[in-house]
mmCIF file with all atom_site columns, C-alpha atoms in Angstrom:
data_model
loop_
_atom_site.group_PDB
_atom_site.id
_atom_site.type_symbol
_atom_site.label_atom_id
_atom_site.label_alt_id
_atom_site.label_comp_id
_atom_site.label_asym_id
_atom_site.label_entity_id
_atom_site.label_seq_id
_atom_site.pdbx_PDB_ins_code
_atom_site.Cartn_x
_atom_site.Cartn_y
_atom_site.Cartn_z
_atom_site.occupancy
_atom_site.B_iso_or_equiv
_atom_site.pdbx_formal_charge
_atom_site.auth_seq_id
_atom_site.auth_comp_id
_atom_site.auth_asym_id
_atom_site.auth_atom_id
_atom_site.pdbx_PDB_model_num
ATOM 1   C CA . MET A 1 1   ? 55.711  300.869 229.055 1.00 51.00 ? 1   MET A CA 1
ATOM 2   C CA . GLU A 1 2   ? 59.136  300.962 227.407 1.00 58.00 ? 2   GLU A CA 1
ATOM 3   C CA . ILE A 1 3   ? 60.754  299.389 230.481 1.00 56.00 ? 3   ILE A CA 1
ATOM 4   C CA . SER A 1 4   ? 58.204  296.554 230.399 1.00 58.00 ? 4   SER A CA 1
ATOM 5   C CA . LYS A 1 5   ? 58.979  295.830 226.734 1.00 58.00 ? 5   LYS A CA 1
ATOM 6   C CA . MET A 1 6   ? 62.696  295.831 227.463 1.00 57.00 ? 6   MET A CA 1
ATOM 7   C CA . LYS A 1 7   ? 62.203  293.346 230.315 1.00 54.00 ? 7   LYS A CA 1
ATOM 8   C CA . LYS A 1 8   ? 60.230  291.039 228.004 1.00 56.00 ? 8   LYS A CA 1
ATOM 9   C CA . ILE A 1 9   ? 62.887  291.217 225.280 1.00 56.00 ? 9   ILE A CA 1
ATOM 10  C CA . THR A 1 10  ? 65.641  290.593 227.821 1.00 56.00 ? 10  THR A CA 1
ATOM 11  C CA . ALA A 1 11  ? 63.741  287.593 229.229 1.00 52.00 ? 11  ALA A CA 1
ATOM 12  C CA . ILE A 1 12  ? 63.235  286.159 225.727 1.00 55.00 ? 12  ILE A CA 1
ATOM 13  C CA . LEU A 1 13  ? 66.924  286.624 224.884 1.00 51.00 ? 13  LEU A CA 1
ATOM 14  C CA . LEU A 1 14  ? 67.986  284.951 228.140 1.00 51.00 ? 14  LEU A CA 1
ATOM 15  C CA . ALA A 1 15  ? 65.634  282.027 227.512 1.00 52.00 ? 15  ALA A CA 1
ATOM 16  C CA . ALA A 1 16  ? 67.023  281.632 223.980 1.00 52.00 ? 16  ALA A CA 1
ATOM 17  C CA . ALA A 1 17  ? 70.577  281.688 225.325 1.00 50.00 ? 17  ALA A CA 1
ATOM 18  C CA . VAL A 1 18  ? 69.746  278.975 227.873 1.00 45.00 ? 18  VAL A CA 1
ATOM 19  C CA . VAL A 1 19  ? 68.215  276.777 225.142 1.00 40.00 ? 19  VAL A CA 1
ATOM 20  C CA . LEU A 1 20  ? 71.308  277.192 222.950 1.00 43.00 ? 20  LEU A CA 1
ATOM 21  C CA . VAL A 1 21  ? 73.610  276.288 225.822 1.00 40.00 ? 21  VAL A CA 1
ATOM 22  C CA . LEU A 1 22  ? 71.552  273.162 226.580 1.00 40.00 ? 22  LEU A CA 1
ATOM 23  C CA . PHE A 1 23  ? 71.595  272.054 222.928 1.00 41.00 ? 23  PHE A CA 1
ATOM 24  C CA . ALA A 1 24  ? 75.350  272.601 222.747 1.00 42.00 ? 24  ALA A CA 1
ATOM 25  C CA . ALA A 1 25  ? 75.932  270.585 225.915 1.00 43.00 ? 25  ALA A CA 1
ATOM 26  C CA . CYS A 1 26  ? 73.738  267.705 224.754 1.00 43.00 ? 26  CYS A CA 1
ATOM 27  C CA . GLY A 1 27  ? 75.351  267.783 221.328 1.00 46.00 ? 27  GLY A CA 1
ATOM 28  C CA . GLY A 1 28  ? 78.776  267.335 222.911 1.00 42.00 ? 28  GLY A CA 1
ATOM 29  C CA . ASN A 1 29  ? 77.602  264.205 224.723 1.00 40.00 ? 29  ASN A CA 1
ATOM 30  C CA . THR A 1 30  ? 76.387  262.470 221.568 1.00 37.00 ? 30  THR A CA 1
ATOM 31  C CA . ASP A 1 31  ? 79.867  262.247 220.048 1.00 36.00 ? 31  ASP A CA 1
ATOM 32  C CA . SER A 1 32  ? 80.456  258.625 219.084 1.00 34.00 ? 32  SER A CA 1
ATOM 33  C CA . GLY A 1 33  ? 83.855  259.077 217.452 1.00 36.00 ? 33  GLY A CA 1
ATOM 34  C CA . ASP A 1 34  ? 86.458  256.317 217.377 1.00 40.00 ? 34  ASP A CA 1
ATOM 35  C CA . ASN A 1 35  ? 88.486  258.032 220.102 1.00 44.00 ? 35  ASN A CA 1
ATOM 36  C CA . ASN A 1 36  ? 85.799  257.230 222.682 1.00 48.00 ? 36  ASN A CA 1
ATOM 37  C CA . ALA A 1 37  ? 84.448  253.921 221.363 1.00 63.00 ? 37  ALA A CA 1
ATOM 38  C CA . ALA A 1 38  ? 85.182  250.806 223.399 1.00 76.00 ? 38  ALA A CA 1
ATOM 39  C CA . SER A 1 39  ? 87.088  248.107 221.552 1.00 85.00 ? 39  SER A CA 1
ATOM 40  C CA . GLU A 1 40  ? 85.261  244.999 220.377 1.00 92.00 ? 40  GLU A CA 1
ATOM 41  C CA . PHE A 1 41  ? 88.348  242.905 221.229 1.00 95.00 ? 41  PHE A CA 1
ATOM 42  C CA . ALA A 1 42  ? 88.908  241.234 224.589 1.00 92.00 ? 42  ALA A CA 1
ATOM 43  C CA . ASP A 1 43  ? 92.701  241.432 224.283 1.00 94.00 ? 43  ASP A CA 1
ATOM 44  C CA . SER A 1 44  ? 95.576  241.810 221.836 1.00 96.00 ? 44  SER A CA 1
ATOM 45  C CA . THR A 1 45  ? 95.638  238.066 221.099 1.00 96.00 ? 45  THR A CA 1
ATOM 46  C CA . ALA A 1 46  ? 92.084  238.307 219.755 1.00 96.00 ? 46  ALA A CA 1
ATOM 47  C CA . VAL A 1 47  ? 93.174  241.207 217.533 1.00 96.00 ? 47  VAL A CA 1
ATOM 48  C CA . LEU A 1 48  ? 96.009  239.248 215.914 1.00 96.00 ? 48  LEU A CA 1
ATOM 49  C CA . ASP A 1 49  ? 94.007  236.035 215.612 1.00 96.00 ? 49  ASP A CA 1
ATOM 50  C CA . ALA A 1 50  ? 91.245  237.889 213.734 1.00 96.00 ? 50  ALA A CA 1
ATOM 51  C CA . VAL A 1 51  ? 93.720  239.356 211.245 1.00 96.00 ? 51  VAL A CA 1
ATOM 52  C CA . TRP A 1 52  ? 95.735  236.141 210.951 1.00 95.00 ? 52  TRP A CA 1
ATOM 53  C CA . ALA A 1 53  ? 92.630  234.096 210.112 1.00 94.00 ? 53  ALA A CA 1
ATOM 54  C CA . LYS A 1 54  ? 91.721  236.547 207.353 1.00 95.00 ? 54  LYS A CA 1
ATOM 55  C CA . TYR A 1 55  ? 95.297  236.714 206.063 1.00 94.00 ? 55  TYR A CA 1
ATOM 56  C CA . THR A 1 56  ? 95.908  232.968 205.871 1.00 93.00 ? 56  THR A CA 1
ATOM 57  C CA . GLU A 1 57  ? 92.614  232.223 204.137 1.00 92.00 ? 57  GLU A CA 1
ATOM 58  C CA . GLY A 1 58  ? 93.980  234.139 201.160 1.00 84.00 ? 58  GLY A CA 1
ATOM 59  C CA . LEU A 1 59  ? 97.313  232.277 201.039 1.00 88.00 ? 59  LEU A CA 1
ATOM 60  C CA . GLY A 1 60  ? 98.075  229.387 198.727 1.00 88.00 ? 60  GLY A CA 1
ATOM 61  C CA . GLU A 1 61  ? 99.510  226.200 200.213 1.00 89.00 ? 61  GLU A CA 1
ATOM 62  C CA . ASP A 1 62  ? 102.994 227.118 198.975 1.00 89.00 ? 62  ASP A CA 1
ATOM 63  C CA . GLU A 1 63  ? 102.752 230.542 200.668 1.00 89.00 ? 63  GLU A CA 1
ATOM 64  C CA . LYS A 1 64  ? 101.838 229.335 204.156 1.00 89.00 ? 64  LYS A CA 1
ATOM 65  C CA . PHE A 1 65  ? 104.543 229.041 206.812 1.00 91.00 ? 65  PHE A CA 1
ATOM 66  C CA . ALA A 1 66  ? 104.823 227.699 210.353 1.00 92.00 ? 66  ALA A CA 1
ATOM 67  C CA . THR A 1 67  ? 104.366 230.283 213.108 1.00 94.00 ? 67  THR A CA 1
ATOM 68  C CA . VAL A 1 68  ? 104.838 230.662 216.841 1.00 94.00 ? 68  VAL A CA 1
ATOM 69  C CA . GLY A 1 69  ? 103.158 233.084 219.200 1.00 94.00 ? 69  GLY A CA 1
ATOM 70  C CA . GLY A 1 70  ? 104.157 234.633 222.521 1.00 92.00 ? 70  GLY A CA 1
ATOM 71  C CA . PHE A 1 71  ? 107.453 235.071 224.365 1.00 83.00 ? 71  PHE A CA 1
ATOM 72  C CA . ASP A 1 72  ? 107.961 231.368 224.957 1.00 79.00 ? 72  ASP A CA 1
ATOM 73  C CA . TYR A 1 73  ? 106.723 230.515 221.445 1.00 78.00 ? 73  TYR A CA 1
ATOM 74  C CA . GLU A 1 74  ? 104.138 228.289 223.127 1.00 75.00 ? 74  GLU A CA 1
ATOM 75  C CA . ASN A 1 75  ? 101.408 228.769 220.536 1.00 76.00 ? 75  ASN A CA 1
ATOM 76  C CA . SER A 1 76  ? 101.911 227.206 217.116 1.00 82.00 ? 76  SER A CA 1
ATOM 77  C CA . THR A 1 77  ? 98.374  227.825 215.876 1.00 82.00 ? 77  THR A CA 1
ATOM 78  C CA . GLY A 1 78  ? 97.996  231.575 216.365 1.00 88.00 ? 78  GLY A CA 1
ATOM 79  C CA . ALA A 1 79  ? 98.994  234.564 218.449 1.00 94.00 ? 79  ALA A CA 1
ATOM 80  C CA . GLY A 1 80  ? 100.422 234.313 221.953 1.00 94.00 ? 80  GLY A CA 1
ATOM 81  C CA . ALA A 1 81  ? 100.470 236.803 224.803 1.00 95.00 ? 81  ALA A CA 1
ATOM 82  C CA . LEU A 1 82  ? 103.605 238.759 225.702 1.00 95.00 ? 82  LEU A CA 1
ATOM 83  C CA . ASP A 1 83  ? 104.704 239.813 229.182 1.00 95.00 ? 83  ASP A CA 1
ATOM 84  C CA . VAL A 1 84  ? 104.741 243.611 228.937 1.00 95.00 ? 84  VAL A CA 1
ATOM 85  C CA . ALA A 1 85  ? 106.734 243.790 232.186 1.00 95.00 ? 85  ALA A CA 1
ATOM 86  C CA . ASP A 1 86  ? 109.635 242.104 230.355 1.00 95.00 ? 86  ASP A CA 1
ATOM 87  C CA . THR A 1 87  ? 110.846 245.262 228.629 1.00 96.00 ? 87  THR A CA 1
ATOM 88  C CA . GLU A 1 88  ? 114.154 243.698 227.607 1.00 95.00 ? 88  GLU A CA 1
ATOM 89  C CA . SER A 1 89  ? 112.394 241.045 225.536 1.00 93.00 ? 89  SER A CA 1
ATOM 90  C CA . LEU A 1 90  ? 109.896 243.521 224.083 1.00 95.00 ? 90  LEU A CA 1
ATOM 91  C CA . VAL A 1 91  ? 112.769 245.680 222.870 1.00 95.00 ? 91  VAL A CA 1
ATOM 92  C CA . GLY A 1 92  ? 115.249 242.955 221.937 1.00 93.00 ? 92  GLY A CA 1
ATOM 93  C CA . THR A 1 93  ? 112.880 240.516 220.249 1.00 92.00 ? 93  THR A CA 1
ATOM 94  C CA . PHE A 1 94  ? 110.189 242.768 218.800 1.00 94.00 ? 94  PHE A CA 1
ATOM 95  C CA . GLY A 1 95  ? 111.890 246.148 218.415 1.00 94.00 ? 95  GLY A CA 1
ATOM 96  C CA . PHE A 1 96  ? 109.385 247.878 220.686 1.00 96.00 ? 96  PHE A CA 1
ATOM 97  C CA . PRO A 1 97  ? 110.557 251.359 221.764 1.00 96.00 ? 97  PRO A CA 1
ATOM 98  C CA . GLU A 1 98  ? 111.871 251.108 225.325 1.00 95.00 ? 98  GLU A CA 1
ATOM 99  C CA . ALA A 1 99  ? 110.653 254.586 226.257 1.00 95.00 ? 99  ALA A CA 1
ATOM 100 C CA . GLU A 1 100 ? 107.042 253.559 225.471 1.00 96.00 ? 100 GLU A CA 1
ATOM 101 C CA . ALA A 1 101 ? 107.021 250.246 227.352 1.00 96.00 ? 101 ALA A CA 1
ATOM 102 C CA . ALA A 1 102 ? 105.191 251.763 230.327 1.00 96.00 ? 102 ALA A CA 1
ATOM 103 C CA . ASN A 1 103 ? 102.458 253.047 227.980 1.00 97.00 ? 103 ASN A CA 1
ATOM 104 C CA . ILE A 1 104 ? 101.097 249.638 227.002 1.00 97.00 ? 104 ILE A CA 1
ATOM 105 C CA . ASP A 1 105 ? 99.366  247.169 229.292 1.00 96.00 ? 105 ASP A CA 1
ATOM 106 C CA . GLY A 1 106 ? 98.968  244.201 226.979 1.00 96.00 ? 106 GLY A CA 1
ATOM 107 C CA . ALA A 1 107 ? 100.634 242.741 223.882 1.00 97.00 ? 107 ALA A CA 1
ATOM 108 C CA . SER A 1 108 ? 100.702 239.619 221.711 1.00 96.00 ? 108 SER A CA 1
ATOM 109 C CA . SER A 1 109 ? 102.788 238.343 218.839 1.00 96.00 ? 109 SER A CA 1
ATOM 110 C CA . ILE A 1 110 ? 102.814 235.925 215.951 1.00 96.00 ? 110 ILE A CA 1
ATOM 111 C CA . MET A 1 111 ? 105.980 235.289 213.997 1.00 95.00 ? 111 MET A CA 1
ATOM 112 C CA . HIS A 1 112 ? 107.710 233.008 211.517 1.00 94.00 ? 112 HIS A CA 1
ATOM 113 C CA . ALA A 1 113 ? 108.737 229.842 213.370 1.00 93.00 ? 113 ALA A CA 1
ATOM 114 C CA . MET A 1 114 ? 112.314 229.819 212.046 1.00 93.00 ? 114 MET A CA 1
ATOM 115 C CA . ASN A 1 115 ? 113.194 233.521 211.817 1.00 93.00 ? 115 ASN A CA 1
ATOM 116 C CA . GLY A 1 116 ? 111.179 236.439 213.153 1.00 93.00 ? 116 GLY A CA 1
ATOM 117 C CA . ASN A 1 117 ? 112.693 238.782 210.580 1.00 94.00 ? 117 ASN A CA 1
ATOM 118 C CA . VAL A 1 118 ? 110.936 236.829 207.838 1.00 95.00 ? 118 VAL A CA 1
ATOM 119 C CA . PHE A 1 119 ? 107.602 237.791 209.406 1.00 96.00 ? 119 PHE A CA 1
ATOM 120 C CA . THR A 1 120 ? 106.550 239.240 212.767 1.00 96.00 ? 120 THR A CA 1
ATOM 121 C CA . ALA A 1 121 ? 103.343 240.934 213.852 1.00 97.00 ? 121 ALA A CA 1
ATOM 122 C CA . VAL A 1 122 ? 102.805 242.455 217.291 1.00 97.00 ? 122 VAL A CA 1
ATOM 123 C CA . ALA A 1 123 ? 99.483  243.784 218.595 1.00 97.00 ? 123 ALA A CA 1
ATOM 124 C CA . PHE A 1 124 ? 99.482  245.984 221.667 1.00 97.00 ? 124 PHE A CA 1
ATOM 125 C CA . HIS A 1 125 ? 96.917  247.623 223.924 1.00 97.00 ? 125 HIS A CA 1
ATOM 126 C CA . VAL A 1 126 ? 97.529  251.262 224.775 1.00 97.00 ? 126 VAL A CA 1
ATOM 127 C CA . ALA A 1 127 ? 97.289  252.021 228.494 1.00 96.00 ? 127 ALA A CA 1
ATOM 128 C CA . GLU A 1 128 ? 94.620  254.452 229.625 1.00 94.00 ? 128 GLU A CA 1
ATOM 129 C CA . GLY A 1 129 ? 95.794  258.032 229.178 1.00 95.00 ? 129 GLY A CA 1
ATOM 130 C CA . ALA A 1 130 ? 98.699  257.105 226.878 1.00 96.00 ? 130 ALA A CA 1
ATOM 131 C CA . ASP A 1 131 ? 99.098  258.683 223.438 1.00 96.00 ? 131 ASP A CA 1
ATOM 132 C CA . MET A 1 132 ? 98.702  256.079 220.671 1.00 96.00 ? 132 MET A CA 1
ATOM 133 C CA . THR A 1 133 ? 100.062 258.443 218.018 1.00 96.00 ? 133 THR A CA 1
ATOM 134 C CA . ALA A 1 134 ? 103.225 259.055 220.041 1.00 96.00 ? 134 ALA A CA 1
ATOM 135 C CA . ILE A 1 135 ? 103.704 255.310 220.607 1.00 96.00 ? 135 ILE A CA 1
ATOM 136 C CA . ALA A 1 136 ? 103.282 254.640 216.879 1.00 96.00 ? 136 ALA A CA 1
ATOM 137 C CA . GLU A 1 137 ? 105.815 257.323 215.985 1.00 96.00 ? 137 GLU A CA 1
ATOM 138 C CA . SER A 1 138 ? 108.305 255.906 218.492 1.00 97.00 ? 138 SER A CA 1
ATOM 139 C CA . TYR A 1 139 ? 107.792 252.356 217.194 1.00 97.00 ? 139 TYR A CA 1
ATOM 140 C CA . LYS A 1 140 ? 108.330 253.552 213.624 1.00 96.00 ? 140 LYS A CA 1
ATOM 141 C CA . THR A 1 141 ? 111.609 255.200 214.666 1.00 96.00 ? 141 THR A CA 1
ATOM 142 C CA . ALA A 1 142 ? 112.711 252.139 216.644 1.00 96.00 ? 142 ALA A CA 1
ATOM 143 C CA . LEU A 1 143 ? 112.133 249.838 213.650 1.00 96.00 ? 143 LEU A CA 1
ATOM 144 C CA . THR A 1 144 ? 113.857 252.097 211.131 1.00 95.00 ? 144 THR A CA 1
ATOM 145 C CA . GLU A 1 145 ? 116.901 252.605 213.396 1.00 94.00 ? 145 GLU A CA 1
ATOM 146 C CA . ARG A 1 146 ? 117.139 248.993 214.598 1.00 94.00 ? 146 ARG A CA 1
ATOM 147 C CA . GLN A 1 147 ? 120.275 246.918 214.029 1.00 91.00 ? 147 GLN A CA 1
ATOM 148 C CA . TRP A 1 148 ? 118.912 243.708 212.525 1.00 91.00 ? 148 TRP A CA 1
ATOM 149 C CA . PHE A 1 149 ? 120.469 240.255 212.861 1.00 87.00 ? 149 PHE A CA 1
ATOM 150 C CA . CYS A 1 150 ? 119.742 237.099 210.847 1.00 84.00 ? 150 CYS A CA 1
ATOM 151 C CA . GLY A 1 151 ? 118.584 239.079 207.834 1.00 87.00 ? 151 GLY A CA 1
ATOM 152 C CA . GLN A 1 152 ? 116.886 242.435 207.600 1.00 92.00 ? 152 GLN A CA 1
ATOM 153 C CA . PRO A 1 153 ? 113.146 242.765 206.966 1.00 96.00 ? 153 PRO A CA 1
ATOM 154 C CA . ASP A 1 154 ? 112.228 244.595 203.774 1.00 96.00 ? 154 ASP A CA 1
ATOM 155 C CA . GLY A 1 155 ? 109.475 246.763 205.237 1.00 96.00 ? 155 GLY A CA 1
ATOM 156 C CA . TYR A 1 156 ? 107.083 247.525 208.067 1.00 97.00 ? 156 TYR A CA 1
ATOM 157 C CA . ALA A 1 157 ? 103.573 248.819 208.662 1.00 97.00 ? 157 ALA A CA 1
ATOM 158 C CA . LEU A 1 158 ? 101.705 250.174 211.666 1.00 98.00 ? 158 LEU A CA 1
ATOM 159 C CA . ILE A 1 159 ? 97.958  249.544 211.638 1.00 98.00 ? 159 ILE A CA 1
ATOM 160 C CA . LYS A 1 160 ? 95.579  251.317 214.011 1.00 97.00 ? 160 LYS A CA 1
ATOM 161 C CA . VAL A 1 161 ? 92.886  248.810 214.952 1.00 97.00 ? 161 VAL A CA 1
ATOM 162 C CA . ASP A 1 162 ? 90.703  251.115 217.054 1.00 96.00 ? 162 ASP A CA 1
ATOM 163 C CA . ALA A 1 163 ? 91.093  253.583 219.929 1.00 94.00 ? 163 ALA A CA 1
ATOM 164 C CA . GLU A 1 164 ? 92.761  250.913 222.107 1.00 96.00 ? 164 GLU A CA 1
ATOM 165 C CA . TYR A 1 165 ? 94.823  248.596 219.885 1.00 97.00 ? 165 TYR A CA 1
ATOM 166 C CA . MET A 1 166 ? 97.530  248.854 217.235 1.00 97.00 ? 166 MET A CA 1
ATOM 167 C CA . ILE A 1 167 ? 99.451  246.294 215.175 1.00 98.00 ? 167 ILE A CA 1
ATOM 168 C CA . ALA A 1 168 ? 103.093 246.587 214.135 1.00 97.00 ? 168 ALA A CA 1
ATOM 169 C CA . VAL A 1 169 ? 104.252 244.203 211.406 1.00 97.00 ? 169 VAL A CA 1
ATOM 170 C CA . TYR A 1 170 ? 107.575 243.738 209.601 1.00 97.00 ? 170 TYR A CA 1
ATOM 171 C CA . ALA A 1 171 ? 108.690 241.125 207.104 1.00 96.00 ? 171 ALA A CA 1
ATOM 172 C CA . GLN A 1 172 ? 111.098 240.004 204.388 1.00 95.00 ? 172 GLN A CA 1
ATOM 173 C CA . GLN A 1 173 ? 108.145 239.835 202.019 1.00 90.00 ? 173 GLN A CA 1
ATOM 174 C CA . PRO A 1 174 ? 105.499 242.196 200.670 1.00 92.00 ? 174 PRO A CA 1
ATOM 175 C CA . LEU A 1 175 ? 103.046 243.300 203.362 1.00 96.00 ? 175 LEU A CA 1
ATOM 176 C CA . GLU A 1 176 ? 100.160 244.150 201.029 1.00 96.00 ? 176 GLU A CA 1
ATOM 177 C CA . GLY A 1 177 ? 98.337  240.899 201.778 1.00 94.00 ? 177 GLY A CA 1
ATOM 178 C CA . PHE A 1 178 ? 98.591  241.343 205.539 1.00 96.00 ? 178 PHE A CA 1
ATOM 179 C CA . LYS A 1 179 ? 97.505  244.989 205.392 1.00 97.00 ? 179 LYS A CA 1
ATOM 180 C CA . THR A 1 180 ? 94.554  244.110 203.170 1.00 96.00 ? 180 THR A CA 1
ATOM 181 C CA . ALA A 1 181 ? 93.546  241.319 205.548 1.00 96.00 ? 181 ALA A CA 1
ATOM 182 C CA . ALA A 1 182 ? 93.724  243.639 208.559 1.00 96.00 ? 182 ALA A CA 1
ATOM 183 C CA . LEU A 1 183 ? 91.536  246.261 206.903 1.00 97.00 ? 183 LEU A CA 1
ATOM 184 C CA . ALA A 1 184 ? 89.047  243.589 205.820 1.00 96.00 ? 184 ALA A CA 1
ATOM 185 C CA . ALA A 1 185 ? 88.951  241.800 209.185 1.00 95.00 ? 185 ALA A CA 1
ATOM 186 C CA . ILE A 1 186 ? 88.568  244.919 211.331 1.00 96.00 ? 186 ILE A CA 1
ATOM 187 C CA . GLU A 1 187 ? 86.054  247.583 210.416 1.00 94.00 ? 187 GLU A CA 1
ATOM 188 C CA . GLY A 1 188 ? 87.586  251.043 210.792 1.00 94.00 ? 188 GLY A CA 1
ATOM 189 C CA . ALA A 1 189 ? 91.207  249.840 210.881 1.00 96.00 ? 189 ALA A CA 1
ATOM 190 C CA . GLU A 1 190 ? 93.724  252.042 209.089 1.00 96.00 ? 190 GLU A CA 1
ATOM 191 C CA . VAL A 1 191 ? 97.388  251.930 208.107 1.00 97.00 ? 191 VAL A CA 1
ATOM 192 C CA . VAL A 1 192 ? 98.970  254.898 209.892 1.00 97.00 ? 192 VAL A CA 1
ATOM 193 C CA . ALA A 1 193 ? 102.588 254.343 208.848 1.00 96.00 ? 193 ALA A CA 1
ATOM 194 C CA . GLU A 1 194 ? 104.570 252.118 206.514 1.00 97.00 ? 194 GLU A CA 1
ATOM 195 C CA . GLY A 1 195 ? 107.921 252.109 204.821 1.00 95.00 ? 195 GLY A CA 1
ATOM 196 C CA . SER A 1 196 ? 111.083 250.329 203.799 1.00 95.00 ? 196 SER A CA 1
ATOM 197 C CA . LEU A 1 197 ? 113.616 248.933 206.252 1.00 95.00 ? 197 LEU A CA 1
ATOM 198 C CA . VAL A 1 198 ? 116.245 248.353 203.588 1.00 90.00 ? 198 VAL A CA 1
ATOM 199 C CA . ALA A 1 199 ? 119.007 250.958 203.627 1.00 73.00 ? 199 ALA A CA 1
#
């Protein structure tokens, strides 16, 4: 009789354990955190255009300036795509960290038409398996250690758009308006680093 009761208790305990394991496994699959969410943006140009539209709608006529986008400055009305295989231009023109060039597979830019140090924003897509946090830290270091020509920007900011995209921006003007526009234009965006570039 005692053995029969022990078998029943053991069976009940095993069944309970199986149920707990199944709940735990299913619970793990329902995670909808930002790290796994697919981006709503088709490419990095769409990211910058969304922020730029929000940013410029808040500017007065005397605050607006002419811009160009892309490596060849072919776009005068918004962002333009960059050739991520051209590491020399990514580093030389936009201050992107050379060691991280292989960790992005798409990028776009928009910058002041006369002098990129007055205003430049770069959006980039992180390659699958690459570490966005590490790229951001490297970009921050590259900007703060960069030797600037034609005037030094006053400050920079790095804005995480989502699990796939990030924006780096630097300018010879306050960046509060651009940061505010980015956070308003993109739900869930966050400023992950910012600082002065003036020694």
